[in-house]
Coordinates of C-alpha atoms in Angstrom, one line a residue:
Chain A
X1 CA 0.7 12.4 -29.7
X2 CA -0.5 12.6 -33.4
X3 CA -0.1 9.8 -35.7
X4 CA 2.6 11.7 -37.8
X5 CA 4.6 11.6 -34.7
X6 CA 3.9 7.4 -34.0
X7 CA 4.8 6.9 -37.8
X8 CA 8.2 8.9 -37.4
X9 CA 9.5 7.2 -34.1
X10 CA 8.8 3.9 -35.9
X11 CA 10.6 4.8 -38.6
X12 CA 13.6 6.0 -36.5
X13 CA 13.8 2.8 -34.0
X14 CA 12.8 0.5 -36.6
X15 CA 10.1 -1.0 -34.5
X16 CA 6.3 -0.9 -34.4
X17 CA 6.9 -3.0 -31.0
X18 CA 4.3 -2.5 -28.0
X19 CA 5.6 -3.6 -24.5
X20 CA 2.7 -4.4 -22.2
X21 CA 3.0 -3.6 -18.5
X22 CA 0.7 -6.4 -17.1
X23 CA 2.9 -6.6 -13.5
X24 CA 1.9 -9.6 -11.7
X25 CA 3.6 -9.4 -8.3
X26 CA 3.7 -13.7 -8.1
X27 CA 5.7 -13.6 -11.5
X28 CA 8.3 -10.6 -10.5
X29 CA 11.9 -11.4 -9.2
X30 CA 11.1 -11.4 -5.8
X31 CA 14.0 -9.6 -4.4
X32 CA 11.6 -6.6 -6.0
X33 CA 9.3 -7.1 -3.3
X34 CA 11.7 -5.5 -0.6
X35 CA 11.2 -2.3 -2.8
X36 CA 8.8 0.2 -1.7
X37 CA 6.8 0.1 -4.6
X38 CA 7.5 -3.4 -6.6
X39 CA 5.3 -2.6 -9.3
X40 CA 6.8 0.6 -10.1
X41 CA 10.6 -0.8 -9.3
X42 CA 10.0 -3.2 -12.0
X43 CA 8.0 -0.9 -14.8
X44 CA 11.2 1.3 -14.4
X45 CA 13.9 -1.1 -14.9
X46 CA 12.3 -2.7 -18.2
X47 CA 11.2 0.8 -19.6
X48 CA 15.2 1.6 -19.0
X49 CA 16.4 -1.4 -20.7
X50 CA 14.0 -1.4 -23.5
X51 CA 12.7 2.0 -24.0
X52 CA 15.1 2.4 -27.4
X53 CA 13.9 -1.1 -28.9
X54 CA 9.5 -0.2 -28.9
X55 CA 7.8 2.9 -29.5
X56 CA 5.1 2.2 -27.0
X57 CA 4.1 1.2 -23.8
X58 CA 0.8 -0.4 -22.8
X59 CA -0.2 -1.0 -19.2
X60 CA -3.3 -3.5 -18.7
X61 CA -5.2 -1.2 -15.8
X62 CA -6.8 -5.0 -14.4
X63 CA -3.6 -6.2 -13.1
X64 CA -3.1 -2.4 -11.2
X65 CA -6.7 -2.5 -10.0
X66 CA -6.4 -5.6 -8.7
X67 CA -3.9 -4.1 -5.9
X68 CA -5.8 -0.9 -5.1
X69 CA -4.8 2.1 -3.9
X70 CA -1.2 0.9 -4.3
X71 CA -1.9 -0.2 -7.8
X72 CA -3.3 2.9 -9.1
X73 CA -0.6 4.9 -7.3
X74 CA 1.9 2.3 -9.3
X75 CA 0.1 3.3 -12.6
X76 CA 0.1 6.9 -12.2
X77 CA 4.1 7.0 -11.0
X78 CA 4.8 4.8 -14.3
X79 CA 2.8 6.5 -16.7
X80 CA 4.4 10.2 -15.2
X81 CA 7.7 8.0 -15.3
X82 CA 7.1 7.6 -19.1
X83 CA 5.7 10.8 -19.8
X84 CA 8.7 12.9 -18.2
X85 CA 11.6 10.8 -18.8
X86 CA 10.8 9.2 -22.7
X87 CA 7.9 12.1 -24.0
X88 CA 8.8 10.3 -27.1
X89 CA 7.3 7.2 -26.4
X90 CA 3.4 6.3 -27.7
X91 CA 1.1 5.2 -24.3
X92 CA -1.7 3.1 -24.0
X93 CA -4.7 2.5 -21.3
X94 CA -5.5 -1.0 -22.1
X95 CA -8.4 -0.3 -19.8
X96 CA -11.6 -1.3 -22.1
X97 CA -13.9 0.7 -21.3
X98 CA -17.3 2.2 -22.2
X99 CA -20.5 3.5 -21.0
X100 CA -22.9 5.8 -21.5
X101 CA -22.4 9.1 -22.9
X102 CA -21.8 11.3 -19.8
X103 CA -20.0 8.5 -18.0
X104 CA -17.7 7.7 -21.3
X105 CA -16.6 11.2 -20.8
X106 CA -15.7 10.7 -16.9
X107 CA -13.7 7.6 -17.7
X108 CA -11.8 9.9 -21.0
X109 CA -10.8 12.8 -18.8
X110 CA -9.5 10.3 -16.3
X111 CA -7.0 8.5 -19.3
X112 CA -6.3 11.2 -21.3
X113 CA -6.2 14.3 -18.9
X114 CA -5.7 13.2 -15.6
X115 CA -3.3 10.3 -16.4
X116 CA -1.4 11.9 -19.2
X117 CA -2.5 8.5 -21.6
X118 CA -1.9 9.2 -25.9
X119 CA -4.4 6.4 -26.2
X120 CA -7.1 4.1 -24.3
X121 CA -8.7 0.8 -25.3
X122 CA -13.1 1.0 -25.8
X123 CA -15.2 -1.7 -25.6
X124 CA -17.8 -1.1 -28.4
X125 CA -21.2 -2.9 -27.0
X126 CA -22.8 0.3 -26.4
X127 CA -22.4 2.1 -29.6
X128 CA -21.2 5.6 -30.5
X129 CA -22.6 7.5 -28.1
X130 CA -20.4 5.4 -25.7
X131 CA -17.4 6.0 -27.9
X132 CA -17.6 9.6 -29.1
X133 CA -16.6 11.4 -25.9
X134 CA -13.4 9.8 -26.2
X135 CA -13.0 10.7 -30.1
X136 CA -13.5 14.4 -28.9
X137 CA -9.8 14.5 -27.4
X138 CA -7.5 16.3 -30.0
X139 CA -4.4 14.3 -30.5
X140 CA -5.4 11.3 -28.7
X141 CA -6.5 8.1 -29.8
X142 CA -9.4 5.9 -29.3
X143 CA -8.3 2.0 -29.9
X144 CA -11.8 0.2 -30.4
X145 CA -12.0 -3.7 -29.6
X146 CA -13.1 -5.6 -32.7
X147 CA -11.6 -8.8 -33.1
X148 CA -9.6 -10.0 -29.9
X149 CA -7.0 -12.5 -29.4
X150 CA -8.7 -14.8 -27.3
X151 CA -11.2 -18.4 -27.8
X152 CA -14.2 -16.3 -26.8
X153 CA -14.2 -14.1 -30.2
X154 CA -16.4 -16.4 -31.4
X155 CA -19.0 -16.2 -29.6
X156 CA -20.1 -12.6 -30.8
X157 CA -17.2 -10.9 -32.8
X158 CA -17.3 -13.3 -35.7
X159 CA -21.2 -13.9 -36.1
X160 CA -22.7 -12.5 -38.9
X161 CA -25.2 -9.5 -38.3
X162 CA -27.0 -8.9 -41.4
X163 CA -24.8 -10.7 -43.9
X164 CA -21.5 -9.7 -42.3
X165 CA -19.8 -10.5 -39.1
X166 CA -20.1 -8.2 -36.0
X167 CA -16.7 -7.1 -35.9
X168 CA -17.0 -6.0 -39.8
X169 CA -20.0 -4.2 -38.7
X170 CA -18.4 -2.7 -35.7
X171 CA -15.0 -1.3 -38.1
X172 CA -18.0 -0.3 -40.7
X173 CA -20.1 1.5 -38.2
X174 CA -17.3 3.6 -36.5
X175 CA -16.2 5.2 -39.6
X176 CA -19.1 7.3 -39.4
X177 CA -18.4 8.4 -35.9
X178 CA -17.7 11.9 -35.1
X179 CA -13.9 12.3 -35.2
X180 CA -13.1 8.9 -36.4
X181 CA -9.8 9.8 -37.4
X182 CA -8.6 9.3 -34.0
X183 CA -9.5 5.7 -34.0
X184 CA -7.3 2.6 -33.8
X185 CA -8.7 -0.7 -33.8
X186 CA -7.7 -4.1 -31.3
X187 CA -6.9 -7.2 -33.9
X188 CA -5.8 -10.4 -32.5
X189 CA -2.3 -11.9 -33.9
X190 CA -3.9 -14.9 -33.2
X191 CA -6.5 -14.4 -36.2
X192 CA -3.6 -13.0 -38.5
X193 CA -5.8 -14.3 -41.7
X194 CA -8.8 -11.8 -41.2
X195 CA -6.4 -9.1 -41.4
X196 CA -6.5 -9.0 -45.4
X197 CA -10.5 -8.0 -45.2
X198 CA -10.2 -5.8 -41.9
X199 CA -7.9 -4.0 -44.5
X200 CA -10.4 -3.3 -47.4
X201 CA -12.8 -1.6 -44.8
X202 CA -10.1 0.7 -42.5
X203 CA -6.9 0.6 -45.2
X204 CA -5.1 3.6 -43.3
X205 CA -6.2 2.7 -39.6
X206 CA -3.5 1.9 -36.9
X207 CA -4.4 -1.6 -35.4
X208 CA -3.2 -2.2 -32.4
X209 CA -2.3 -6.4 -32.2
X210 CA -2.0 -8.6 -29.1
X211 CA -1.0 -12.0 -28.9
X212 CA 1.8 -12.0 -30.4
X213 CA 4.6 -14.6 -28.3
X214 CA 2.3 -16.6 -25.2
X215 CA -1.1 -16.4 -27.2
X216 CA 0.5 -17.9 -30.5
X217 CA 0.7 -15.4 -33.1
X218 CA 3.3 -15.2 -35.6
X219 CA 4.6 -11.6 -36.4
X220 CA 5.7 -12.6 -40.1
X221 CA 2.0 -13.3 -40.7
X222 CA 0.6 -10.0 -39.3
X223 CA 2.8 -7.8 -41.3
X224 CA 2.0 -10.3 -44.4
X225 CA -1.8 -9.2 -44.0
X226 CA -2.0 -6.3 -41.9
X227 CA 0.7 -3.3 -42.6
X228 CA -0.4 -0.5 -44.5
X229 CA 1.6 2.1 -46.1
X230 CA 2.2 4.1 -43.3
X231 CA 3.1 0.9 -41.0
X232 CA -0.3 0.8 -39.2
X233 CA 0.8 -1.9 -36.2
X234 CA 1.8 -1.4 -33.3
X235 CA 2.5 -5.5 -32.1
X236 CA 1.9 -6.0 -28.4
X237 CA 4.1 -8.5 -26.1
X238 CA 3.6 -8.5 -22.7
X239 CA 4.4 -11.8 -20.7
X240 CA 7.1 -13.2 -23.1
X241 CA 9.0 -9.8 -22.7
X242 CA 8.4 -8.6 -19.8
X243 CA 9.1 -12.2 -17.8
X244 CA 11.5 -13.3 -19.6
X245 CA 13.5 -13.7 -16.6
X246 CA 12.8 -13.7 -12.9
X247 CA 16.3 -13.5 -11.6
X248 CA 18.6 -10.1 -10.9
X249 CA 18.9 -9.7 -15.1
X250 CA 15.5 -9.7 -15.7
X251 CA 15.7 -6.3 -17.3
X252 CA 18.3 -7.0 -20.0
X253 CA 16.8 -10.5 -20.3
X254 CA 13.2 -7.9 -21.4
X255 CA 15.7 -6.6 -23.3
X256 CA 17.3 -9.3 -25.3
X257 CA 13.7 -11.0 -26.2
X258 CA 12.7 -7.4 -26.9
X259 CA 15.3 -7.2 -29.2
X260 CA 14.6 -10.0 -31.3
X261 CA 10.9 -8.4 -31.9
X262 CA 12.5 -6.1 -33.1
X263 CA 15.2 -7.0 -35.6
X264 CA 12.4 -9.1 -37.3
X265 CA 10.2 -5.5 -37.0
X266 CA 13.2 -4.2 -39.1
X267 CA 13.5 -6.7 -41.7
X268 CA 9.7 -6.8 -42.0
X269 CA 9.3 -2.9 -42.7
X270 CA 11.8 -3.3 -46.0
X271 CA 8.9 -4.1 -47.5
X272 CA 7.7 -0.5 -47.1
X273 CA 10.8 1.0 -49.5
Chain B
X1 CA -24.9 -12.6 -1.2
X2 CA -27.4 -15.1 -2.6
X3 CA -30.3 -14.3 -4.6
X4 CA -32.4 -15.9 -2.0
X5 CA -30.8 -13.2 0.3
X6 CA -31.6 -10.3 -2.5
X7 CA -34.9 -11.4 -2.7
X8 CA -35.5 -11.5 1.5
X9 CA -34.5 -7.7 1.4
X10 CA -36.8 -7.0 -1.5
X11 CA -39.8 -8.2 0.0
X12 CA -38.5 -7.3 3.8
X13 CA -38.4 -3.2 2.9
X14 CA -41.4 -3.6 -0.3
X15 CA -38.2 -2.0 -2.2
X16 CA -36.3 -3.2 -5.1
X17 CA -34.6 0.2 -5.6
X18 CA -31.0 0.2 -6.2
X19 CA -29.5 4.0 -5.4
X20 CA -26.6 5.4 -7.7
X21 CA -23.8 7.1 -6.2
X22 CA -22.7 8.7 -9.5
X23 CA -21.1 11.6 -7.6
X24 CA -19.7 14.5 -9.4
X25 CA -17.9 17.4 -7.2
X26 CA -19.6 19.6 -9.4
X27 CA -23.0 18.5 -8.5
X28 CA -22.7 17.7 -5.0
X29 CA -23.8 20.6 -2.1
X30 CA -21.1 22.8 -2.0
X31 CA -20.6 22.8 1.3
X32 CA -19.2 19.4 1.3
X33 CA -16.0 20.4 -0.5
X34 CA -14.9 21.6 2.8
X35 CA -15.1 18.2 4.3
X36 CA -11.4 15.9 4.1
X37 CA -13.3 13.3 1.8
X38 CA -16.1 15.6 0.1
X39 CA -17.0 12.1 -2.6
X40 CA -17.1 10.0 0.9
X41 CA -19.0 12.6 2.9
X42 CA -21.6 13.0 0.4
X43 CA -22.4 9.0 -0.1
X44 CA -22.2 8.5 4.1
X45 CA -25.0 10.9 4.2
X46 CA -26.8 9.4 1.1
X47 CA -26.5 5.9 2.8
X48 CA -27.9 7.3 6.0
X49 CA -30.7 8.9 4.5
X50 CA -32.0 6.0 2.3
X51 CA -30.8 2.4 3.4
X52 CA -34.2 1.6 4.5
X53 CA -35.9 2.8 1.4
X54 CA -33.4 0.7 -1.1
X55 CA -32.3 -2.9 -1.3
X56 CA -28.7 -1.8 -3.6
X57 CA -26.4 0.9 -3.9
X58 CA -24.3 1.0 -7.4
X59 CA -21.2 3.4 -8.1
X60 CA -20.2 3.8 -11.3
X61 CA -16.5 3.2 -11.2
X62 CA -15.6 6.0 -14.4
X63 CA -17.1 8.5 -11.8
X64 CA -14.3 7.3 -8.4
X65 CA -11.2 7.0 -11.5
X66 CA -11.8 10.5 -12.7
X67 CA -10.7 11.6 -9.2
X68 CA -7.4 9.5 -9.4
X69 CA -6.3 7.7 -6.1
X70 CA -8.2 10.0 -4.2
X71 CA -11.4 8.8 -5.8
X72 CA -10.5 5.2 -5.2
X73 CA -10.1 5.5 -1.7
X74 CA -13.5 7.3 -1.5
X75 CA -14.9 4.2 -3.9
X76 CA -12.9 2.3 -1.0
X77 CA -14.1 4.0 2.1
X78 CA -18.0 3.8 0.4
X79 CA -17.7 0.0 0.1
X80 CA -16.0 -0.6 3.4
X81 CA -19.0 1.4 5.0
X82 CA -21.7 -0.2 3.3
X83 CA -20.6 -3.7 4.4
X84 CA -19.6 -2.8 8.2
X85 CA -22.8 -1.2 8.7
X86 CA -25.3 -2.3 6.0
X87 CA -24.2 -6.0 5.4
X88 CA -27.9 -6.4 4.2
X89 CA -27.7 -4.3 1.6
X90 CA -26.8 -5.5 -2.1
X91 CA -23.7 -3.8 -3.6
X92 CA -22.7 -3.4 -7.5
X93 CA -19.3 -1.8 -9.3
X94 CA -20.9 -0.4 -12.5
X95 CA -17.2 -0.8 -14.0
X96 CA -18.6 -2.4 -17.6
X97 CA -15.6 -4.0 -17.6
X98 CA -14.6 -7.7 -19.5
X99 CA -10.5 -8.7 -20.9
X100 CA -9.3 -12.2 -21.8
X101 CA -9.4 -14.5 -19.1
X102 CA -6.4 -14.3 -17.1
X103 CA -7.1 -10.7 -17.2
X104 CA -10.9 -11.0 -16.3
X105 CA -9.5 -13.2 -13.1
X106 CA -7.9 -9.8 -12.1
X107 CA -10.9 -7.6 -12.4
X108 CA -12.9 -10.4 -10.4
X109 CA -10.5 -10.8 -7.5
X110 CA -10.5 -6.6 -7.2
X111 CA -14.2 -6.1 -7.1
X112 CA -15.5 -8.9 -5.5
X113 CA -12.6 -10.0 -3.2
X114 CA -10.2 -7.3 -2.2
X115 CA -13.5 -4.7 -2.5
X116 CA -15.9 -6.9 -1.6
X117 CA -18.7 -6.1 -3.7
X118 CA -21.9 -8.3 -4.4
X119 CA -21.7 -7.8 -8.2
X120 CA -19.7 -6.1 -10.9
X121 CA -21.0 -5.3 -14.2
X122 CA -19.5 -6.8 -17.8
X123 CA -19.8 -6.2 -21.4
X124 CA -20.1 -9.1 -23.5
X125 CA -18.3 -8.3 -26.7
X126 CA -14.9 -10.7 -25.4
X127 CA -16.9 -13.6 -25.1
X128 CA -17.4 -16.6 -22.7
X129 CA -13.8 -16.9 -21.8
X130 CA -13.7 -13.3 -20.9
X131 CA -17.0 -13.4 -18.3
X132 CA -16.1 -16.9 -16.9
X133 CA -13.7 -15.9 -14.4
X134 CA -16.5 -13.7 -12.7
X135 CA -19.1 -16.0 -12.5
X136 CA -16.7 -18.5 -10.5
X137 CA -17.2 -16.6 -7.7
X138 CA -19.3 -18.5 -5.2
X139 CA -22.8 -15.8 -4.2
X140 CA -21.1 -13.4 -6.5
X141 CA -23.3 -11.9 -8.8
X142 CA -21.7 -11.2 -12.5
X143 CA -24.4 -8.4 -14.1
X144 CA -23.5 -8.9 -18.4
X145 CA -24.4 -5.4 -20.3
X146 CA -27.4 -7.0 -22.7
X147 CA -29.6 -4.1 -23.8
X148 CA -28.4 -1.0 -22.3
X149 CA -30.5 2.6 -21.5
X150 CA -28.4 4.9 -24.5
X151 CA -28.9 5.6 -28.3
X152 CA -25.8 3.5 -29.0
X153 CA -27.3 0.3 -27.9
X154 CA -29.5 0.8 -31.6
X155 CA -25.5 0.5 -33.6
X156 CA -25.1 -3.4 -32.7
X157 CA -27.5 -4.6 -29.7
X158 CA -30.3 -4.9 -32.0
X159 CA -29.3 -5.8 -35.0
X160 CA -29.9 -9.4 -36.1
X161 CA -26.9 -11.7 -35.3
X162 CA -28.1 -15.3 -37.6
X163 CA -31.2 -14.3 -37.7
X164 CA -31.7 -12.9 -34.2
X165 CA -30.7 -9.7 -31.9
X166 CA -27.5 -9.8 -30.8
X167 CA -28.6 -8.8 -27.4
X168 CA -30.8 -12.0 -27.4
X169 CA -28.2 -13.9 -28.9
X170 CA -25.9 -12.4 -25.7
X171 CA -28.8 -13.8 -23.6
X172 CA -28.9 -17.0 -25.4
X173 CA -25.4 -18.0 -25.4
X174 CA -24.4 -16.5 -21.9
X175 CA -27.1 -19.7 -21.0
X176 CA -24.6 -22.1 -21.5
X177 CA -21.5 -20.6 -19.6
X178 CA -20.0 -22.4 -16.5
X179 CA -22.2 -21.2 -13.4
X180 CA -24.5 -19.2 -15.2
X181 CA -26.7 -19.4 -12.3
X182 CA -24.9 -16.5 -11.4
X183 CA -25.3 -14.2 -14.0
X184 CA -27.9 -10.8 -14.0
X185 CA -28.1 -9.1 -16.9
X186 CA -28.4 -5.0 -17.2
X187 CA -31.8 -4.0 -19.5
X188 CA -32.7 -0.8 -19.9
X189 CA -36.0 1.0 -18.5
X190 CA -36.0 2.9 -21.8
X191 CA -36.6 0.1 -23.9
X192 CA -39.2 -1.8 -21.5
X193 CA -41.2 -3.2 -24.5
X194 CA -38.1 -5.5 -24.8
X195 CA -38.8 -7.1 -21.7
X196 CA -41.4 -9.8 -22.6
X197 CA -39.3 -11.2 -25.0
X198 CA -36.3 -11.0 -23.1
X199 CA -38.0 -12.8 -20.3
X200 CA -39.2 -15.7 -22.7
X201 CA -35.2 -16.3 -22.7
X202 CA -34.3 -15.4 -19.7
X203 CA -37.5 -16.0 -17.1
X204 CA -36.0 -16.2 -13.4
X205 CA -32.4 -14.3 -14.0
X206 CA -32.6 -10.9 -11.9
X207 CA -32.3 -7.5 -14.0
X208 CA -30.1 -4.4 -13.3
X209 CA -32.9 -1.7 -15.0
X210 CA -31.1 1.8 -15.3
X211 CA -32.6 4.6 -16.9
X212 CA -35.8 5.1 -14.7
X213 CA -35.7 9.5 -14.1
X214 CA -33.1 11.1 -16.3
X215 CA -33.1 9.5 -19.3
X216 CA -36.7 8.6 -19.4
X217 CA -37.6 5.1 -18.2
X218 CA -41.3 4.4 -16.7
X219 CA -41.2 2.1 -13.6
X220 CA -44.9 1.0 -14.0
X221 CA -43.8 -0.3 -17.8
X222 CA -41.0 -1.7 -16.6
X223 CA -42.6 -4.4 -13.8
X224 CA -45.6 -5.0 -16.3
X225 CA -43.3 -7.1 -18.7
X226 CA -40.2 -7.4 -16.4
X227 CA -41.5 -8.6 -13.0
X228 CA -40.6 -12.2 -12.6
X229 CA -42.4 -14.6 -9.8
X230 CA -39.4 -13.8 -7.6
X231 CA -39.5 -10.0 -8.5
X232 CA -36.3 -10.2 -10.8
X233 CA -35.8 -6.6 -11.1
X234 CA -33.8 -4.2 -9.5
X235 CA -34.7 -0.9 -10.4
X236 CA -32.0 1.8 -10.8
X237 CA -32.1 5.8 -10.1
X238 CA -28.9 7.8 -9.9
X239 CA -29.3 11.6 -10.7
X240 CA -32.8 11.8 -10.0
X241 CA -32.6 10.6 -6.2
X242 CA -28.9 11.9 -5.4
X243 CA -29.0 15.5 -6.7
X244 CA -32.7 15.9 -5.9
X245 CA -31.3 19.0 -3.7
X246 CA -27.9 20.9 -4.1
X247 CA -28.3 22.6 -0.4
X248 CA -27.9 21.6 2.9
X249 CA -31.1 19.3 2.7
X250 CA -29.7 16.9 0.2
X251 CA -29.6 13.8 1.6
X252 CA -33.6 14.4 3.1
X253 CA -34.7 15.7 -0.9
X254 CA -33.0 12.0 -1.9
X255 CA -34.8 9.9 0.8
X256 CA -38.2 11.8 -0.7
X257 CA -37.6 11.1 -3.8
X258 CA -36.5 7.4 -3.1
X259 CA -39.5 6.8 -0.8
X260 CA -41.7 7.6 -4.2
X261 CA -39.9 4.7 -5.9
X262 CA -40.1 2.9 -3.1
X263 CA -44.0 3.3 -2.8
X264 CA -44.7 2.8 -6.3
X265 CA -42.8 -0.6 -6.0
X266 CA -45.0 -1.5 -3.0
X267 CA -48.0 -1.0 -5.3
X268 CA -46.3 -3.2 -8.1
X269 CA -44.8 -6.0 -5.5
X270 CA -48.8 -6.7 -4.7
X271 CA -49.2 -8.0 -9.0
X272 CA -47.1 -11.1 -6.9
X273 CA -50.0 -12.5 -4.5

């Protein structure tokens, strides 16, 4: 999908909302569990109830790994799912990855070929060459970590390498890469006031923005600091949508908090007009 | 395993060679494409070949997930047969992988529990909260990505973070994380003359050194300022052992060129008496 394409759906549905797929089986209504594949029972049932109310969907490949062979069979059903049924709709490997060059190219063909994924999360310790292989995919994107949600940011993202802080460096850096239009960029809801300086370096980027809901960031603020002309957010939910319920209506309940995301998606994008 | 354990084997075969089973179905002898499970067929008769020459065998997860399910149930069946009939031998997923932490929790449980690997690789760019989960796994080994073999690792792993490297700031602060008695840390062989310093930080802490053959490394620089008291090193080959022959002789042409490692680290282990 090109980014022309993500800008019009967003337009069209009014929401720059990211569901995220992370299906633990302990938190699922357990009458799923009688299903032959519970994973895939309950992927289905929220992308049916919520498919019109996000533009994209973004499965977390840890919590399918973490079952095995029935995982990864779980991923591929739902991304096919998504891809046949809702071609429309933007998709994400969170799967942060990264290697060397040859090995970067492995793990690319496996997201972006194999799978069917628009877009994969990279981890960017290891530097362009670990990163370019996946920039070489035509009308896919390449979402590059720089300042996550979580406590442990600190410890390396936010340090200063000569005079300014890694994850400057690492937005900086990648603009020089080999096809770095098809970059995208990981920023944190939860560090909502960094987004005004993220801006002056990558003003036209897309950033892709998690914890938003169970980490503690506040959507008002992201779109205060972080939209761009041309929307450039896509706001991740996962556990405050997706488990909103764990009864028989947990589908419509996805749906409802869903929903809320975004009517406050629409009232935020006025701003654009 | 224990590091004790590790260090037993090392001294036991004179070998601290750890054997990569990158495999690629376009590399592999082509009469193995015949067989049901050509990725599995090719790694038995690796194992076979050159358990008694090596102390670890590592698979790079990228090159198992560009297969799909069918290359996780050869990642699967490799694993399975390496601790039924090898239990000596130390194991490693290269999967370079690191989320926040209730996501890292699901990457540890995967590798070292349902697999049942020794040791998983990590990149450190999430921070302590992301790495934590790993390293509470008791005689689980948790290898964090400090200076790595590529070009890339010139973009941010050297540049000074406050003052210092980040890699050595990695080193530093991964010190002071909960059981980091468990931690290894993967160094390059191509940048060996990093090694003293990095073992003024780090003295006892085994290393995961790829990057000896194909890309350049030179064993004999590596042990000269990497060797700790208690050896400290494993030394890792991929390409240059596995597709040492594409014919019918393949797994012989990797036990040759593994015995050469393996008798150059004989001459090295006798700097410890």
């Amino acid at each position: 999908m090109t980014t022309n394409q993500l800008i019009t759906q967003i337009k069209k549905k009014q929401s720059f909302l990211c569901i995220g797929l992370d299906v633990d089986l302990n938190k699922i209504p357990q009458h799923l569990l009688e299903e032959e594949d519970p994973i895939f029972a309950f992927n289905k049932a929220i992308i049916d109830a919520t498919h019109n109310l996000c533009v994209a969907y973004k499965p977390n490949t840890a919590f399918y790994e973490a079952y095995g062979i029935k995982g990864w069979q779980a991923l591929e059903k739902t991304i096919h799912y998504l891809n046949e049924n809702h071609p429309e709709i933007y998709t994400i490997a969170d799967a942060k990855r990264g290697d060397i060059g040859n090995t970067s190219s492995m793990y690319a063909k496996a997201f972006f070929e194999d799978l069917g994924f628009d877009s994969v999360t990279v981890a960017p310790y290891m530097g362009k060459d670990s990163i370019e292989p996946f920039l070489a995919f035509k009308d896919k994107h390449t979402i590059l970590l720089a300042l996550t949600s979580n406590q442990g940011a600190f410890d390396f993202q936010t340090k200063r390498v000569d005079g300014i802080e890694l994850y400057k460096q690492v937005l900086e850096t990648s603009k020089n890469w080999k096809n770095s239009e098809n970059l995208m960029y990981v920023v944190g809801a939860t560090k909502a006031e960094y987004l005004a300086d993220i801006r002056k370096i990558i003003p036209e980027r897309f950033l892709l923005v998690p914890g938003v809901g169970a980490q503690g960031g506040n959507l008002q603020e992201v779109c205060k600091y972080g939209m761009s002309p041309d929307v450039g957010l896509l706001i991740n939910s996962s556990r405050g949508i997706i488990y909103a319920s764990q009864d028989k209506d947990f589908a419509q309940a996805a749906a409802t908090k869903a929903e809320v995301l975004q009517k406050q998606m629409h009232e935020e994008l006025k701003q654009l007009h």
